[in-house]
PDB file of C-alpha atoms in Angstrom:
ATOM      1  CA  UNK A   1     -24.662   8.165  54.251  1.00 44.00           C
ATOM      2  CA  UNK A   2     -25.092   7.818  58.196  1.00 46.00           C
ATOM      3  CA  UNK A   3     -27.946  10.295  59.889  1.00 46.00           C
ATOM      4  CA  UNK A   4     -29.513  10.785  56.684  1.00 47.00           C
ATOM      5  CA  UNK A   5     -31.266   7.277  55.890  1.00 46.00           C
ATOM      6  CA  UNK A   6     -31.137   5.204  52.328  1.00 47.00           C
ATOM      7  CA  UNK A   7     -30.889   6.728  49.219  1.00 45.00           C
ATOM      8  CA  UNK A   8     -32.829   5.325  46.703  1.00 47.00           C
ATOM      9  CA  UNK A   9     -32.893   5.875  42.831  1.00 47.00           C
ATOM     10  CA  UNK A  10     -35.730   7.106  41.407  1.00 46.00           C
ATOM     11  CA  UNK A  11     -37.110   5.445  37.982  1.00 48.00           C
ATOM     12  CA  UNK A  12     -37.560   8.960  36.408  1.00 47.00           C
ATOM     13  CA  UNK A  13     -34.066   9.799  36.301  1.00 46.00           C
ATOM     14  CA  UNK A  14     -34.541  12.892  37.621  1.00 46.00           C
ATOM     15  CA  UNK A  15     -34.588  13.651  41.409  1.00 45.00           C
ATOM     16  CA  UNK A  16     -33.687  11.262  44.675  1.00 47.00           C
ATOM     17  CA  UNK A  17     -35.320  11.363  48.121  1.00 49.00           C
ATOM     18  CA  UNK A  18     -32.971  10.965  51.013  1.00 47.00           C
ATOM     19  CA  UNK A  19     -34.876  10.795  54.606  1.00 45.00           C
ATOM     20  CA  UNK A  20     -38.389  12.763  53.159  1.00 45.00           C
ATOM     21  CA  UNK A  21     -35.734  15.583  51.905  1.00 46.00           C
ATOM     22  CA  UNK A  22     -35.172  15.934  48.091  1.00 51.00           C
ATOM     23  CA  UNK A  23     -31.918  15.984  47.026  1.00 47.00           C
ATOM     24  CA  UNK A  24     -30.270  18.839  44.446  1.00 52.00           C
ATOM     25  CA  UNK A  25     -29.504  18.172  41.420  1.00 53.00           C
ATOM     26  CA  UNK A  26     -25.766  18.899  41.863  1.00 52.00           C
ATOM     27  CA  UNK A  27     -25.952  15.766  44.502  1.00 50.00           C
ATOM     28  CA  UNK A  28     -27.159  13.654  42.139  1.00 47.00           C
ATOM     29  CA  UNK A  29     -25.075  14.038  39.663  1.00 53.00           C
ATOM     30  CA  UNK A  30     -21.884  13.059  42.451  1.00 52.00           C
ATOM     31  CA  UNK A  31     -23.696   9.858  43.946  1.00 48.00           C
ATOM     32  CA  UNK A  32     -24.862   8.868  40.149  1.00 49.00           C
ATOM     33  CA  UNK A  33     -27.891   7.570  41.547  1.00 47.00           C
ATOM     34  CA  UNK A  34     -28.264   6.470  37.641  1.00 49.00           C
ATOM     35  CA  UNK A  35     -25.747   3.725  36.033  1.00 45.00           C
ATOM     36  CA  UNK A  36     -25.595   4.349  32.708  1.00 51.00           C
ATOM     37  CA  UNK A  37     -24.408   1.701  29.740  1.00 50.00           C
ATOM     38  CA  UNK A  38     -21.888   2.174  28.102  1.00 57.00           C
ATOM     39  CA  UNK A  39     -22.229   1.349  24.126  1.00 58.00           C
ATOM     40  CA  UNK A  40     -19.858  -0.734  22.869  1.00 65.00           C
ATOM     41  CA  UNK A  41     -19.153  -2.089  19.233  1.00 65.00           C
ATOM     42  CA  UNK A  42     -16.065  -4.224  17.474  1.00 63.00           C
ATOM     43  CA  UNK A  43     -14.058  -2.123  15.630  1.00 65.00           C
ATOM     44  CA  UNK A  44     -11.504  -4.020  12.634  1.00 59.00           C
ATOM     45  CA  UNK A  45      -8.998  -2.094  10.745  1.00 63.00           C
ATOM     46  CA  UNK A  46      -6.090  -4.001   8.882  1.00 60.00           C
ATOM     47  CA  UNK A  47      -2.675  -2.823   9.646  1.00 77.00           C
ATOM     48  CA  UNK A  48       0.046  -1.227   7.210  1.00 88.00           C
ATOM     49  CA  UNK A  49       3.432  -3.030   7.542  1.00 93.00           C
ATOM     50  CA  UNK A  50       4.853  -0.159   5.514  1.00 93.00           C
ATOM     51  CA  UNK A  51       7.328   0.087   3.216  1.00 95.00           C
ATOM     52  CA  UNK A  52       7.910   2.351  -0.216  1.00 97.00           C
ATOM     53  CA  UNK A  53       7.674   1.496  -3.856  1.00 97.00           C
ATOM     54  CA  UNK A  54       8.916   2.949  -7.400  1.00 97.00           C
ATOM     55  CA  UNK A  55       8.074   1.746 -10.460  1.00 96.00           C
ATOM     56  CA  UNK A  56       9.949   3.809 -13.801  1.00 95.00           C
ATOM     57  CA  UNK A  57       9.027   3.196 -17.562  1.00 94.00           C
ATOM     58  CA  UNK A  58      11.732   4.012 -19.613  1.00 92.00           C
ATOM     59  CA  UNK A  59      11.631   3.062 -24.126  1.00 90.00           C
ATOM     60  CA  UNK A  60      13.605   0.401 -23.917  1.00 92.00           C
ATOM     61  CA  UNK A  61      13.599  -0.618 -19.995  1.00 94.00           C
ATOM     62  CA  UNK A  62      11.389  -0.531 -16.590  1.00 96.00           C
ATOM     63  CA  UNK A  63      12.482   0.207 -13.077  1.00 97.00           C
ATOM     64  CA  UNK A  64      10.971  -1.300 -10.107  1.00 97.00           C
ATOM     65  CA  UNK A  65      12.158  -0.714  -6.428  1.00 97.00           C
ATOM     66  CA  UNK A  66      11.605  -1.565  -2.928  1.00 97.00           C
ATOM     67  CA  UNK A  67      12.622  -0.343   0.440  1.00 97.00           C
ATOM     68  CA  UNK A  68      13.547  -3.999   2.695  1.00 97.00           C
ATOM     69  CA  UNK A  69      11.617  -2.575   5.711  1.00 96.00           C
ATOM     70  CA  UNK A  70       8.866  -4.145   7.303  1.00 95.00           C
ATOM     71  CA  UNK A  71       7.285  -2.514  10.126  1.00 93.00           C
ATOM     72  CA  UNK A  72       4.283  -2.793  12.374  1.00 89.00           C
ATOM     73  CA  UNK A  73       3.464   0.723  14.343  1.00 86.00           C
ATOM     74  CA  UNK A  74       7.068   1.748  15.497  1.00 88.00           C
ATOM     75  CA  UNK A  75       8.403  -1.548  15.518  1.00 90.00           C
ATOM     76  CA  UNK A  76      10.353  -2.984  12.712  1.00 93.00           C
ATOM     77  CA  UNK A  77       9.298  -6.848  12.068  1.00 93.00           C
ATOM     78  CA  UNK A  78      12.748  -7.167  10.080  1.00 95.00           C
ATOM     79  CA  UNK A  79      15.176  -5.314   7.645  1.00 96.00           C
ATOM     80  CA  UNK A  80      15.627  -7.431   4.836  1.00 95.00           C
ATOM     81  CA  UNK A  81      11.719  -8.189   3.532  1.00 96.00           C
ATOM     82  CA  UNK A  82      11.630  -8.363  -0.370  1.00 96.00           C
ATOM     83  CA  UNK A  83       8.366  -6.364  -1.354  1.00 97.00           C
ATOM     84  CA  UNK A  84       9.030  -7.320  -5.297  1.00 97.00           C
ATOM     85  CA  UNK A  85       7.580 -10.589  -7.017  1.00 96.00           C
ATOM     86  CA  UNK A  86       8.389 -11.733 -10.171  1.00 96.00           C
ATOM     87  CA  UNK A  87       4.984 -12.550 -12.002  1.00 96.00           C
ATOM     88  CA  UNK A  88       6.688 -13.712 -15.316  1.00 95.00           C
ATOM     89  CA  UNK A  89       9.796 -13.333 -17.046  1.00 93.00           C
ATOM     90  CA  UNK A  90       9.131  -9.466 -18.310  1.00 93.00           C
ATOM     91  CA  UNK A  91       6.819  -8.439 -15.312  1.00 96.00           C
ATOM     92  CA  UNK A  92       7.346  -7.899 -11.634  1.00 97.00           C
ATOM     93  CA  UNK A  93       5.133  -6.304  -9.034  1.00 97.00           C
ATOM     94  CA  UNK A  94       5.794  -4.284  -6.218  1.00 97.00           C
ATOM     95  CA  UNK A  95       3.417  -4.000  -3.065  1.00 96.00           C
ATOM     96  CA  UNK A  96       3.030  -2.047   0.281  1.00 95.00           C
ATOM     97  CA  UNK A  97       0.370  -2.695   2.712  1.00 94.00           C
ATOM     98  CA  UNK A  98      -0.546  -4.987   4.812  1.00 94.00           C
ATOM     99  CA  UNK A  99       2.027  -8.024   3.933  1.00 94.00           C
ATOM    100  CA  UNK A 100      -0.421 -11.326   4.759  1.00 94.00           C
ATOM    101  CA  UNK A 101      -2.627  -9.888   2.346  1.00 95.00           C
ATOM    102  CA  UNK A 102       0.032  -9.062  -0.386  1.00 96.00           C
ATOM    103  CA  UNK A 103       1.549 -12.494   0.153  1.00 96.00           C
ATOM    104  CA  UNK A 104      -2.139 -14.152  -0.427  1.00 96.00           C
ATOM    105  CA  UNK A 105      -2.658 -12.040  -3.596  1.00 97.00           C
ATOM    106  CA  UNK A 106       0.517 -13.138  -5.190  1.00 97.00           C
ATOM    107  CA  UNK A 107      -0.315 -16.627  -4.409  1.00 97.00           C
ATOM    108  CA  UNK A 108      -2.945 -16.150  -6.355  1.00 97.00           C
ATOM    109  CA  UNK A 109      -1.715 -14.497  -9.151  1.00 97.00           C
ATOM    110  CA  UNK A 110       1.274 -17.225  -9.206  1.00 96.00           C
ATOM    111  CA  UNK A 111      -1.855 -20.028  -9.556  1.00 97.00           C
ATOM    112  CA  UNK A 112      -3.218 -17.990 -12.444  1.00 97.00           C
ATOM    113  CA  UNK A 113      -0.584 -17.164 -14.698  1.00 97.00           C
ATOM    114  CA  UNK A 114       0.349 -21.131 -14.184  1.00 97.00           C
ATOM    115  CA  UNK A 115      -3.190 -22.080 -15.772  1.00 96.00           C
ATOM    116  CA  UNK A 116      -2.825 -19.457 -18.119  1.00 96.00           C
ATOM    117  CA  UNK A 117       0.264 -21.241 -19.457  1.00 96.00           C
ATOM    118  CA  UNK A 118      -1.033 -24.524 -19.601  1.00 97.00           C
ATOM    119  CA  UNK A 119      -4.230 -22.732 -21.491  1.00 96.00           C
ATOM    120  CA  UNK A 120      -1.982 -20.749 -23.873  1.00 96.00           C
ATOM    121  CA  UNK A 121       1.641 -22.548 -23.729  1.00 96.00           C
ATOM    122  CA  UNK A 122       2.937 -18.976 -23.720  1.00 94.00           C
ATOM    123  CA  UNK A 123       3.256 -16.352 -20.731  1.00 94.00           C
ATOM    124  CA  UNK A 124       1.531 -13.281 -19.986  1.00 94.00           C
ATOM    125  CA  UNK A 125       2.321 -10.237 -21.383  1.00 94.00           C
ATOM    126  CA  UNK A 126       3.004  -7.101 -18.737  1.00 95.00           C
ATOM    127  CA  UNK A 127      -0.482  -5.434 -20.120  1.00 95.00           C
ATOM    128  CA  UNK A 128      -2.565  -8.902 -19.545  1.00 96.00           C
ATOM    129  CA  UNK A 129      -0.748  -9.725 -15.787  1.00 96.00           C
ATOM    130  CA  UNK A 130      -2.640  -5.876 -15.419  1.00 96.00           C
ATOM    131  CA  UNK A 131      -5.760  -6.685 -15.872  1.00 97.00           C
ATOM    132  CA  UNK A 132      -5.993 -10.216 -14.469  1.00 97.00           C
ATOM    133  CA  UNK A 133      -4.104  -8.480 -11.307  1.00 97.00           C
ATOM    134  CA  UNK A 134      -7.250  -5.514 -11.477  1.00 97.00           C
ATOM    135  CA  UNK A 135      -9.752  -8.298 -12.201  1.00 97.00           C
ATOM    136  CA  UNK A 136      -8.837 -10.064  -8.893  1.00 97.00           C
ATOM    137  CA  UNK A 137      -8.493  -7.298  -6.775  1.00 97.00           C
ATOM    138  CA  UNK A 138     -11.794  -5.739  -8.001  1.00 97.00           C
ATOM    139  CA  UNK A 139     -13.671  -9.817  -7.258  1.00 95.00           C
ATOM    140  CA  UNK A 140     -12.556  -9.144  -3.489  1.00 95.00           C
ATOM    141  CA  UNK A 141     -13.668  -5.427  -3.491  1.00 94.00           C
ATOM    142  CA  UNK A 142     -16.103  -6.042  -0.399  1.00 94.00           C
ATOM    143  CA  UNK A 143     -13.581  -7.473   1.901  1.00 92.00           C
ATOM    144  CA  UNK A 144     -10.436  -6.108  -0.571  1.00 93.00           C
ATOM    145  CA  UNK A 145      -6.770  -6.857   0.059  1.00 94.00           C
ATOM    146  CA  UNK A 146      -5.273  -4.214   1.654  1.00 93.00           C
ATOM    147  CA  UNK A 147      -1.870  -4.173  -0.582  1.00 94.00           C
ATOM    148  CA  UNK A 148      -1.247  -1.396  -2.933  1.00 95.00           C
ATOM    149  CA  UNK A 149       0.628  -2.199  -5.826  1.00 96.00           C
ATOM    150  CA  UNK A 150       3.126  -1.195  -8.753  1.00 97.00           C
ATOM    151  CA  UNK A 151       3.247  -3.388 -11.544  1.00 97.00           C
ATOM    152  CA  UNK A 152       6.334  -3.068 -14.178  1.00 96.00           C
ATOM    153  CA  UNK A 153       7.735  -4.493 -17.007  1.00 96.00           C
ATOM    154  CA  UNK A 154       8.097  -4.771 -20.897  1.00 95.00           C
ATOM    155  CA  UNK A 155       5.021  -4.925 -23.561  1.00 93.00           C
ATOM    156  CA  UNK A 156       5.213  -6.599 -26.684  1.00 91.00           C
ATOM    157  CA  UNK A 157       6.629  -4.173 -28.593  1.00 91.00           C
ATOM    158  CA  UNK A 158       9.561  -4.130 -25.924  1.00 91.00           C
ATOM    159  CA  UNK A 159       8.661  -0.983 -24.545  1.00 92.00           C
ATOM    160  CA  UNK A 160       8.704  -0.019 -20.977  1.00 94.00           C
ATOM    161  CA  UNK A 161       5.498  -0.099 -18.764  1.00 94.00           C
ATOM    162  CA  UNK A 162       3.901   0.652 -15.553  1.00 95.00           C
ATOM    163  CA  UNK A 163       0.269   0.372 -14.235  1.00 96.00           C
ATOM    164  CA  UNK A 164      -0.403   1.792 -10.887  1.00 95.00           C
ATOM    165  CA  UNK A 165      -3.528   0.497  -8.879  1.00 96.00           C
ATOM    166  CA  UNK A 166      -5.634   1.286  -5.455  1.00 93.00           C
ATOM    167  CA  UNK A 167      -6.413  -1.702  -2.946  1.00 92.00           C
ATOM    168  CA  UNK A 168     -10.070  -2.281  -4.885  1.00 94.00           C
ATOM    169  CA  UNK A 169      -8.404  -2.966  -8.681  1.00 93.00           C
ATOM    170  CA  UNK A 170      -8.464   0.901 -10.418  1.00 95.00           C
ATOM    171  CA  UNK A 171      -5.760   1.218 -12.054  1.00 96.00           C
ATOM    172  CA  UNK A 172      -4.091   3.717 -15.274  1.00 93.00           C
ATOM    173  CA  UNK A 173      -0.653   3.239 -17.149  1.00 93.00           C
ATOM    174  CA  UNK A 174       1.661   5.677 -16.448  1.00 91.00           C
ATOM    175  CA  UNK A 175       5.109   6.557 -16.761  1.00 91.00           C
ATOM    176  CA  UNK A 176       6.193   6.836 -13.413  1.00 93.00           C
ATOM    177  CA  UNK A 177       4.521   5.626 -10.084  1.00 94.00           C
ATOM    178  CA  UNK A 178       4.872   5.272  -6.328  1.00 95.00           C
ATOM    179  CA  UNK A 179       3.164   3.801  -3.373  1.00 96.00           C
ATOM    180  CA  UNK A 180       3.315   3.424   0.362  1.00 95.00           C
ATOM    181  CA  UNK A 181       3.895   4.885   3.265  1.00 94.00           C
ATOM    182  CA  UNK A 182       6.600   7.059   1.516  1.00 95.00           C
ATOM    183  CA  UNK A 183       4.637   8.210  -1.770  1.00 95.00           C
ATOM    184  CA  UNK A 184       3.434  11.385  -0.203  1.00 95.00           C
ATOM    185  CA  UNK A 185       7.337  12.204  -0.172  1.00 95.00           C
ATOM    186  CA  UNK A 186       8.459  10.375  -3.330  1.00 95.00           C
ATOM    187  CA  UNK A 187       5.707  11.838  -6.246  1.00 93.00           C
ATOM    188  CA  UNK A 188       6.161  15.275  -6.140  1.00 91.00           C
ATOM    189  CA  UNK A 189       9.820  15.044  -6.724  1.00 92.00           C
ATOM    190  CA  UNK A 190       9.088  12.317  -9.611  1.00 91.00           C
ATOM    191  CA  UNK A 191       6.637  15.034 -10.644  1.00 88.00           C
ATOM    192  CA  UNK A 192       9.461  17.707 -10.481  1.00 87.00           C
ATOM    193  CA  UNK A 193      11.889  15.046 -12.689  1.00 88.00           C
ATOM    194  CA  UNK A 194       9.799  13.374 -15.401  1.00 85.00           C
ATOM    195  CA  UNK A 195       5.865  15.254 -15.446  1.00 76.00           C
ATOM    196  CA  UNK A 196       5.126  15.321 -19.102  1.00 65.00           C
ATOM    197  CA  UNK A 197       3.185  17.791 -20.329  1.00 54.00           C
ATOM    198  CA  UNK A 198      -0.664  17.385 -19.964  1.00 57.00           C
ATOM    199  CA  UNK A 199      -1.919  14.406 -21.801  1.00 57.00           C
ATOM    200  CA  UNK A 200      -5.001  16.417 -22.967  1.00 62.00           C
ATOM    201  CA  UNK A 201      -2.492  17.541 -25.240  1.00 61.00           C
ATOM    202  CA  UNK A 202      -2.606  16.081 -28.741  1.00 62.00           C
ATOM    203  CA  UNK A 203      -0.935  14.292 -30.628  1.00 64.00           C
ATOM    204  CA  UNK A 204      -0.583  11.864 -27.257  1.00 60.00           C
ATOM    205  CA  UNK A 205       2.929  10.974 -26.198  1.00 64.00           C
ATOM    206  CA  UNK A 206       3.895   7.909 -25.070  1.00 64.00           C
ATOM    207  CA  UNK A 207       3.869   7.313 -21.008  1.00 66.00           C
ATOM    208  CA  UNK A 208       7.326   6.520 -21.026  1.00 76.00           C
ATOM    209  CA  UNK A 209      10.265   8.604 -19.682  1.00 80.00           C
ATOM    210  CA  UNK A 210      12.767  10.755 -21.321  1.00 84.00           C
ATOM    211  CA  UNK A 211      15.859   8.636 -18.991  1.00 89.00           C
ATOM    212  CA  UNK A 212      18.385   6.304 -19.784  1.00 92.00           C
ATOM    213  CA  UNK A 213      18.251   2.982 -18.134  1.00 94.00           C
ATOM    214  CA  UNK A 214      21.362   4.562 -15.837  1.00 94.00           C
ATOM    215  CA  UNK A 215      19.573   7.750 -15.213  1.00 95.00           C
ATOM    216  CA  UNK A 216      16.478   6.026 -13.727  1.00 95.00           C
ATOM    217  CA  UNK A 217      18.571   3.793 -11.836  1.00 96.00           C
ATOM    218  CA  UNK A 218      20.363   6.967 -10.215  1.00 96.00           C
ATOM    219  CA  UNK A 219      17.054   9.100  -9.930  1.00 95.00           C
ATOM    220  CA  UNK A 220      15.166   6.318  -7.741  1.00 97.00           C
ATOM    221  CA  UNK A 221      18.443   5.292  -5.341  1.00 97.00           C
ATOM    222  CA  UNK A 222      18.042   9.792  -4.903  1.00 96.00           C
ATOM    223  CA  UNK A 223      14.365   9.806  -3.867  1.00 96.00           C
ATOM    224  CA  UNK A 224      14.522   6.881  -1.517  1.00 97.00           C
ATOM    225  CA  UNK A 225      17.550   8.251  -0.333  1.00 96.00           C
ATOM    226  CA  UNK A 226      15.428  11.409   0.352  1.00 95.00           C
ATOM    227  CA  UNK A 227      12.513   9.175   1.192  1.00 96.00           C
ATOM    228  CA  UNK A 228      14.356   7.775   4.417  1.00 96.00           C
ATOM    229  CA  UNK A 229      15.110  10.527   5.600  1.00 95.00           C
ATOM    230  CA  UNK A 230      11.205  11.798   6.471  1.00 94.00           C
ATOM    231  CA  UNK A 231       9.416   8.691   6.324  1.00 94.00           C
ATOM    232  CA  UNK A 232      10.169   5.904   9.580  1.00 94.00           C
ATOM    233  CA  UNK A 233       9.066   3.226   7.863  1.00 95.00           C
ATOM    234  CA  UNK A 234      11.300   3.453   4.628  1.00 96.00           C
ATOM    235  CA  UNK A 235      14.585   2.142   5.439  1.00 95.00           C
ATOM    236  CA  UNK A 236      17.328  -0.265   5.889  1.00 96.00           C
ATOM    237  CA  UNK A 237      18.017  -1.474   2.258  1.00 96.00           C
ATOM    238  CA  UNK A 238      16.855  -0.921  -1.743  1.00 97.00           C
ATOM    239  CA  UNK A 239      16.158  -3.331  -4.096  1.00 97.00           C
ATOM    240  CA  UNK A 240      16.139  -2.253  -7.551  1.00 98.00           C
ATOM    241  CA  UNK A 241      14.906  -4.560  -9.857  1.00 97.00           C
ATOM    242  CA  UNK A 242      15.660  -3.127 -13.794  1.00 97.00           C
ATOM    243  CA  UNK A 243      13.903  -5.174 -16.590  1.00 97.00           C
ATOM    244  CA  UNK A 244      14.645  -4.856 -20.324  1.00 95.00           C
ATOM    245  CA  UNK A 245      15.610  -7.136 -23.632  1.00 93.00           C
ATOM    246  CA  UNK A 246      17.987  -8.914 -21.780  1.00 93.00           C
ATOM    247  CA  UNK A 247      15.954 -10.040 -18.518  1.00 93.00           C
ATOM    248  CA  UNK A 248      15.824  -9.218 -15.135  1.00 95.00           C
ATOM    249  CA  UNK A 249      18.829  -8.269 -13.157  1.00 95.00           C
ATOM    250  CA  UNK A 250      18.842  -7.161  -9.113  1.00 96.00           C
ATOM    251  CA  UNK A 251      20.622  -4.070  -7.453  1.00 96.00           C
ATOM    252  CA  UNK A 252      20.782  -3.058  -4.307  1.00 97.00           C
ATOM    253  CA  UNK A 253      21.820   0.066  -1.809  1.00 96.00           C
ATOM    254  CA  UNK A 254      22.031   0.239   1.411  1.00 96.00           C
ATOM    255  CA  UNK A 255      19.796   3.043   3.586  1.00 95.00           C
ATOM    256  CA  UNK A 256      19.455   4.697   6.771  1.00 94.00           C
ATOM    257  CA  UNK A 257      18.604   1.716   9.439  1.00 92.00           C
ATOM    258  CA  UNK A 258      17.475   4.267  12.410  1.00 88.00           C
TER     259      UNK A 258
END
């Protein structure tokens, strides 16, 4: 500042002398006379590519579906990404999340099942793929995959089945399930359609639904349909995969693509 000499910090941080006069405090806190650090730390946080997914028990059958949409913030990656995997002939599982991740875990899954049938010269059942699939997310629960998953198919009996899990392994059978970025939407109106009544109630019923194989069919192309509507990244196409006695067979629908 000309006429009025150097300026010079003090250690204390609290006044300045200019020229043998001392300063306000208002004036210091315009020239800053103090620099002060800022703190700075790395911050990681996967991201979610997306994506919806329904899984349906039925007594005789098992729904699984997928929206095609993969998206990263409000971009969309592509339209026509398959979130199902076959795991064996009467089990298929269903994933939203972050996709590298999901594509890693079923890698792994695939390698398992393969020594599992050299061990056992038989395939898994839908109830064993469960566990091993909790076991192995639960082994990477300190650095977890970030997929969330639906897993569907027949049990031995030839029943219907569906285990629904969080990104660290918990998971329950249920009926009915849904996941992604879309579930918020999609539950309550499966809970509207096929809530049993409380299964504190005894004898225990079975977690299967009431539906024919059609009427599931029709009642999960309805709640994406709604789905899409509300949620950005559900969209572009369905895949419904419907398992029962007489294997695995593929439908699809087409969906809003804005």
């Amino acid at each position: 500042m000309a006429g009025t000499g150097e300026i010079r910090s003090c250690s204390d941080g609290g006044l300045c002398k200019s020229a043998g006069k001392r300063l306000t405090t208002e004036f210091l806190s315009c020239i800053k006379c103090q620099v002060k650090l800022t703190k700075q730390q790395a911050n990681w946080s996967p991201y979610d590519n997306g994506g919806s997914c329904v899984a349906v028990a039925g007594a005789d059958y098992c729904v699984v579906a997928a929206d095609t949409r993969m998206s990263s913030g409000y971009n969309i990656l592509t339209r026509d990404y398959s979130k199902i995997c076959k795991l064996a002939d009467k089990c298929v599982m269903a994933s939203s999340g972050f996709q590298a991740d999901v594509k890693a875990l079923q890698k792994l899954l695939a390698a398992r099942h393969l020594i599992y049938q050299h061990q056992h010269n038989k395939q898994m059942s839908c109830p064993a793929m469960a566990q091993l699939l909790s076991n192995t997310l639960y082994y990477k629960r300190f650095f977890p995959y970030y997929s969330f998953n639906v897993l569907g198919g027949l049990d031995s009996e030839g029943k219907g089945c569906v285990f629904t899990y969080d990104a660290v392994g918990s998971y329950e059978k249920v009926g009915y399930s849904s996941q992604g970025s879309g579930s918020t939407l999609i539950m309550p109106f499966l809970d509207n359609q096929l809530k049993s009544p409380s299964p504190l109630l005894l004898p225990a019923l079975d977690a299967v639904t009431p539906l024919s194989e059609s009427e599931a069919v029709d009642l999960v192309k309805t709640v994406f349909a709604s789905a899409t509507e509300r949620d950005i990244y559900t969209g572009d196409k369905l895949e419904i995969v419907i398992i029962n006695a007489e294997g695995i067979r593929r439908e699809y629908m087409e969906l809003r693509k804005d």
